[in-house]
Amino acid sequence: MRHYILLMIALLLSIAAKAQDTGSLSLNLYGGYTFSDKVQYNNSYGYVEDGFEYGAGLEYFLPENNSVELKYQRLDTKLPLYAPSRTQVNAGDDKGAINYILLDGTHYFGGNTQKALPYLGAGAGIAVLETPQSGSGTYFAWEVKGGVKIKTNSAVSINLNAYLQSMAVAVGNSYYWTYIGVVGVTDYVSTYQFGLGAVLSFNFKN
């Protein structure tokens, strides 16, 4: 009985390893809707409003159903800021954008004969935040994602996914008295935005 179990495990692993062509490269075109997030800082607060997010990436497939991808995505949005009195301090000047440059790792589940392959992934990189008043700044960013890849008989496939993206933004400084004197520390706030999207993939080795 144990030999049959080991044989079944080996068979499943061999099928999973062939779910994607090792060494192939895909061009991925992204489109999705990213929902808003409220950011609190002391008694002030602001929003990263919802909007359409788009971009492109190159995905390279590794053994054992894994892949790495370098991608760029952009979210054109509004960034209203509010004082403690709930008055918007940047009314009429709140348009902005977030440019994500991320290196992702993804694992696909399923066999080579399956048309629908579930997947999970995560990545990290930078977010370039464009604001009308402060210009642009570069910050640490990360994301997690999950979805399903729907294969066709051609080199084209469609991915349906959900994602959570975050960036840490410097918003000011705090000062503390220490035994060596006054020490300044940069204050950061983090955004957390959930989104739903689709990816059109073109495989260069089919």
GROMACS .gro file of C-alpha atoms in nm:
model
  206
    1MET     CA    1   0.000   0.000   0.000
    2ARG     CA    2   0.282   0.238   0.086
    3HIS     CA    3   0.438   0.181  -0.259
    4TYR     CA    4   0.113   0.280  -0.429
    5ILE     CA    5   0.094   0.598  -0.220
    6LEU     CA    6   0.452   0.691  -0.308
    7LEU     CA    7   0.381   0.620  -0.675
    8MET     CA    8   0.074   0.843  -0.668
    9ILE     CA    9   0.269   1.125  -0.501
   10ALA     CA   10   0.545   1.100  -0.762
   11LEU     CA   11   0.287   1.104  -1.042
   12LEU     CA   12   0.112   1.411  -0.903
   13LEU     CA   13   0.442   1.595  -0.864
   14SER     CA   14   0.544   1.516  -1.221
   15ILE     CA   15   0.210   1.641  -1.353
   16ALA     CA   16   0.231   1.961  -1.149
   17ALA     CA   17   0.582   2.031  -1.271
   18LYS     CA   18   0.456   2.031  -1.631
   19ALA     CA   19   0.164   2.270  -1.577
   20GLN     CA   20   0.373   2.550  -1.725
   21ASP     CA   21   0.653   2.523  -1.980
   22THR     CA   22   0.982   2.572  -1.797
   23GLY     CA   23   1.192   2.837  -1.967
   24SER     CA   24   0.902   3.004  -2.147
   25LEU     CA   25   0.833   3.376  -2.129
   26SER     CA   26   0.498   3.555  -2.118
   27LEU     CA   27   0.402   3.915  -2.185
   28ASN     CA   28   0.125   4.008  -1.942
   29LEU     CA   29  -0.108   4.304  -1.996
   30TYR     CA   30  -0.286   4.419  -1.679
   31GLY     CA   31  -0.616   4.592  -1.620
   32GLY     CA   32  -0.804   4.617  -1.292
   33TYR     CA   33  -1.010   4.825  -1.056
   34THR     CA   34  -0.838   4.929  -0.732
   35PHE     CA   35  -1.052   5.035  -0.437
   36SER     CA   36  -0.989   5.335  -0.211
   37ASP     CA   37  -0.810   5.344   0.123
   38LYS     CA   38  -0.818   5.593   0.411
   39VAL     CA   39  -0.486   5.693   0.567
   40GLN     CA   40  -0.470   5.842   0.918
   41TYR     CA   41  -0.184   6.056   1.049
   42ASN     CA   42  -0.215   6.218   1.392
   43ASN     CA   43  -0.538   6.419   1.372
   44SER     CA   44  -0.524   6.458   0.995
   45TYR     CA   45  -0.625   6.207   0.733
   46GLY     CA   46  -0.640   6.150   0.361
   47TYR     CA   47  -0.757   5.910   0.094
   48VAL     CA   48  -0.609   5.725  -0.196
   49GLU     CA   49  -0.921   5.710  -0.408
   50ASP     CA   50  -1.029   5.421  -0.626
   51GLY     CA   51  -0.952   5.401  -0.995
   52PHE     CA   52  -0.845   5.195  -1.293
   53GLU     CA   53  -0.500   5.035  -1.269
   54TYR     CA   54  -0.312   4.920  -1.577
   55GLY     CA   55   0.033   4.801  -1.678
   56ALA     CA   56   0.248   4.527  -1.826
   57GLY     CA   57   0.496   4.263  -1.712
   58LEU     CA   58   0.732   3.992  -1.831
   59GLU     CA   59   0.688   3.653  -1.659
   60TYR     CA   60   0.952   3.379  -1.677
   61PHE     CA   61   0.850   3.023  -1.589
   62LEU     CA   62   1.071   2.817  -1.360
   63PRO     CA   63   1.064   2.446  -1.271
   64GLU     CA   64   0.804   2.305  -1.030
   65ASN     CA   65   0.522   2.533  -1.146
   66ASN     CA   66   0.683   2.857  -1.028
   67SER     CA   67   0.749   3.183  -1.207
   68VAL     CA   68   0.910   3.522  -1.154
   69GLU     CA   69   0.779   3.842  -1.307
   70LEU     CA   70   0.900   4.198  -1.340
   71LYS     CA   71   0.606   4.431  -1.391
   72TYR     CA   72   0.497   4.793  -1.400
   73GLN     CA   73   0.149   4.912  -1.300
   74ARG     CA   74   0.003   5.260  -1.275
   75LEU     CA   75  -0.296   5.389  -1.079
   76ASP     CA   76  -0.423   5.738  -1.170
   77THR     CA   77  -0.611   5.861  -0.867
   78LYS     CA   78  -0.699   6.151  -0.640
   79LEU     CA   79  -0.527   6.214  -0.306
   80PRO     CA   80  -0.748   6.445  -0.098
   81LEU     CA   81  -0.598   6.556   0.235
   82TYR     CA   82  -0.804   6.676   0.530
   83ALA     CA   83  -0.716   6.884   0.836
   84PRO     CA   84  -0.849   6.791   1.183
   85SER     CA   85  -1.139   7.030   1.112
   86ARG     CA   86  -1.237   6.801   0.819
   87THR     CA   87  -1.153   7.076   0.570
   88GLN     CA   88  -0.978   6.960   0.254
   89VAL     CA   89  -0.642   7.135   0.239
   90ASN     CA   90  -0.566   7.052  -0.126
   91ALA     CA   91  -0.905   7.107  -0.290
   92GLY     CA   92  -0.869   7.139  -0.667
   93ASP     CA   93  -0.509   7.019  -0.652
   94ASP     CA   94  -0.545   6.657  -0.544
   95LYS     CA   95  -0.479   6.460  -0.863
   96GLY     CA   96  -0.195   6.212  -0.838
   97ALA     CA   97  -0.069   5.872  -0.946
   98ILE     CA   98   0.106   5.566  -0.806
   99ASN     CA   99   0.357   5.382  -1.025
  100TYR     CA  100   0.439   5.031  -0.901
  101ILE     CA  101   0.756   4.851  -1.013
  102LEU     CA  102   0.745   4.504  -0.857
  103LEU     CA  103   0.927   4.172  -0.875
  104ASP     CA  104   0.671   3.897  -0.817
  105GLY     CA  105   0.693   3.527  -0.747
  106THR     CA  106   0.397   3.304  -0.839
  107HIS     CA  107   0.310   2.938  -0.783
  108TYR     CA  108   0.053   2.763  -1.002
  109PHE     CA  109  -0.153   2.463  -0.890
  110GLY     CA  110  -0.268   2.191  -1.127
  111GLY     CA  111  -0.167   1.963  -1.411
  112ASN     CA  112  -0.065   2.023  -1.769
  113THR     CA  113  -0.403   1.910  -1.906
  114GLN     CA  114  -0.601   2.153  -1.693
  115LYS     CA  115  -0.747   2.459  -1.862
  116ALA     CA  116  -0.791   2.647  -1.534
  117LEU     CA  117  -0.488   2.682  -1.304
  118PRO     CA  118  -0.531   2.848  -0.963
  119TYR     CA  119  -0.231   3.047  -0.841
  120LEU     CA  120  -0.095   3.245  -0.547
  121GLY     CA  121   0.183   3.500  -0.551
  122ALA     CA  122   0.357   3.786  -0.376
  123GLY     CA  123   0.604   4.055  -0.467
  124ALA     CA  124   0.800   4.357  -0.352
  125GLY     CA  125   0.958   4.661  -0.508
  126ILE     CA  126   0.903   5.034  -0.521
  127ALA     CA  127   0.612   5.273  -0.562
  128VAL     CA  128   0.673   5.611  -0.723
  129LEU     CA  129   0.410   5.846  -0.582
  130GLU     CA  130   0.327   6.151  -0.793
  131THR     CA  131   0.159   6.440  -0.612
  132PRO     CA  132   0.082   6.793  -0.743
  133GLN     CA  133   0.221   6.976  -0.439
  134SER     CA  134   0.522   6.765  -0.343
  135GLY     CA  135   0.637   6.631  -0.679
  136SER     CA  136   0.730   6.263  -0.674
  137GLY     CA  137   0.875   6.031  -0.412
  138THR     CA  138   0.995   5.671  -0.418
  139TYR     CA  139   0.884   5.431  -0.143
  140PHE     CA  140   0.887   5.062  -0.054
  141ALA     CA  141   0.589   4.864  -0.187
  142TRP     CA  142   0.461   4.508  -0.178
  143GLU     CA  143   0.164   4.303  -0.293
  144VAL     CA  144  -0.006   3.966  -0.255
  145LYS     CA  145  -0.232   3.816  -0.518
  146GLY     CA  146  -0.439   3.513  -0.604
  147GLY     CA  147  -0.648   3.404  -0.898
  148VAL     CA  148  -0.695   3.157  -1.177
  149LYS     CA  149  -0.523   3.132  -1.515
  150ILE     CA  150  -0.751   3.017  -1.797
  151LYS     CA  151  -0.553   2.854  -2.079
  152THR     CA  152  -0.660   2.831  -2.442
  153ASN     CA  153  -0.539   2.624  -2.735
  154SER     CA  154  -0.334   2.920  -2.856
  155ALA     CA  155  -0.051   3.122  -2.702
  156VAL     CA  156  -0.305   3.351  -2.534
  157SER     CA  157  -0.441   3.298  -2.183
  158ILE     CA  158  -0.656   3.503  -1.945
  159ASN     CA  159  -0.593   3.550  -1.573
  160LEU     CA  160  -0.864   3.661  -1.331
  161ASN     CA  161  -0.724   3.782  -1.002
  162ALA     CA  162  -0.762   3.967  -0.675
  163TYR     CA  163  -0.474   4.163  -0.521
  164LEU     CA  164  -0.372   4.369  -0.220
  165GLN     CA  165  -0.109   4.639  -0.272
  166SER     CA  166   0.066   4.848  -0.009
  167MET     CA  167   0.326   5.123   0.009
  168ALA     CA  168   0.493   5.301   0.302
  169VAL     CA  169   0.499   5.681   0.257
  170ALA     CA  170   0.702   5.936   0.452
  171VAL     CA  171   0.466   6.204   0.585
  172GLY     CA  172   0.672   6.407   0.831
  173ASN     CA  173   0.914   6.399   1.121
  174SER     CA  174   0.892   6.344   1.494
  175TYR     CA  175   1.153   6.466   1.743
  176TYR     CA  176   1.249   6.301   2.069
  177TRP     CA  177   1.472   6.399   2.359
  178THR     CA  178   1.739   6.138   2.430
  179TYR     CA  179   2.053   6.121   2.638
  180ILE     CA  180   2.250   6.236   2.332
  181GLY     CA  181   2.014   6.523   2.254
  182VAL     CA  182   1.724   6.575   2.017
  183VAL     CA  183   1.676   6.295   1.764
  184GLY     CA  184   1.457   6.328   1.456
  185VAL     CA  185   1.269   6.029   1.316
  186THR     CA  186   1.083   6.013   0.985
  187ASP     CA  187   0.717   5.918   1.021
  188TYR     CA  188   0.561   5.675   0.775
  189VAL     CA  189   0.206   5.572   0.696
  190SER     CA  190   0.104   5.271   0.490
  191THR     CA  191  -0.168   5.235   0.230
  192TYR     CA  192  -0.358   4.910   0.176
  193GLN     CA  193  -0.560   4.887  -0.144
  194PHE     CA  194  -0.760   4.585  -0.258
  195GLY     CA  195  -0.835   4.531  -0.625
  196LEU     CA  196  -0.992   4.300  -0.881
  197GLY     CA  197  -0.845   4.259  -1.226
  198ALA     CA  198  -0.775   4.060  -1.538
  199VAL     CA  199  -0.452   3.980  -1.722
  200LEU     CA  200  -0.412   3.901  -2.091
  201SER     CA  201  -0.103   3.682  -2.136
  202PHE     CA  202   0.093   3.604  -2.454
  203ASN     CA  203   0.327   3.306  -2.421
  204PHE     CA  204   0.637   3.321  -2.643
  205LYS     CA  205   0.691   2.943  -2.623
  206ASN     CA  206   0.376   2.749  -2.687
   0.00000   0.00000   0.00000
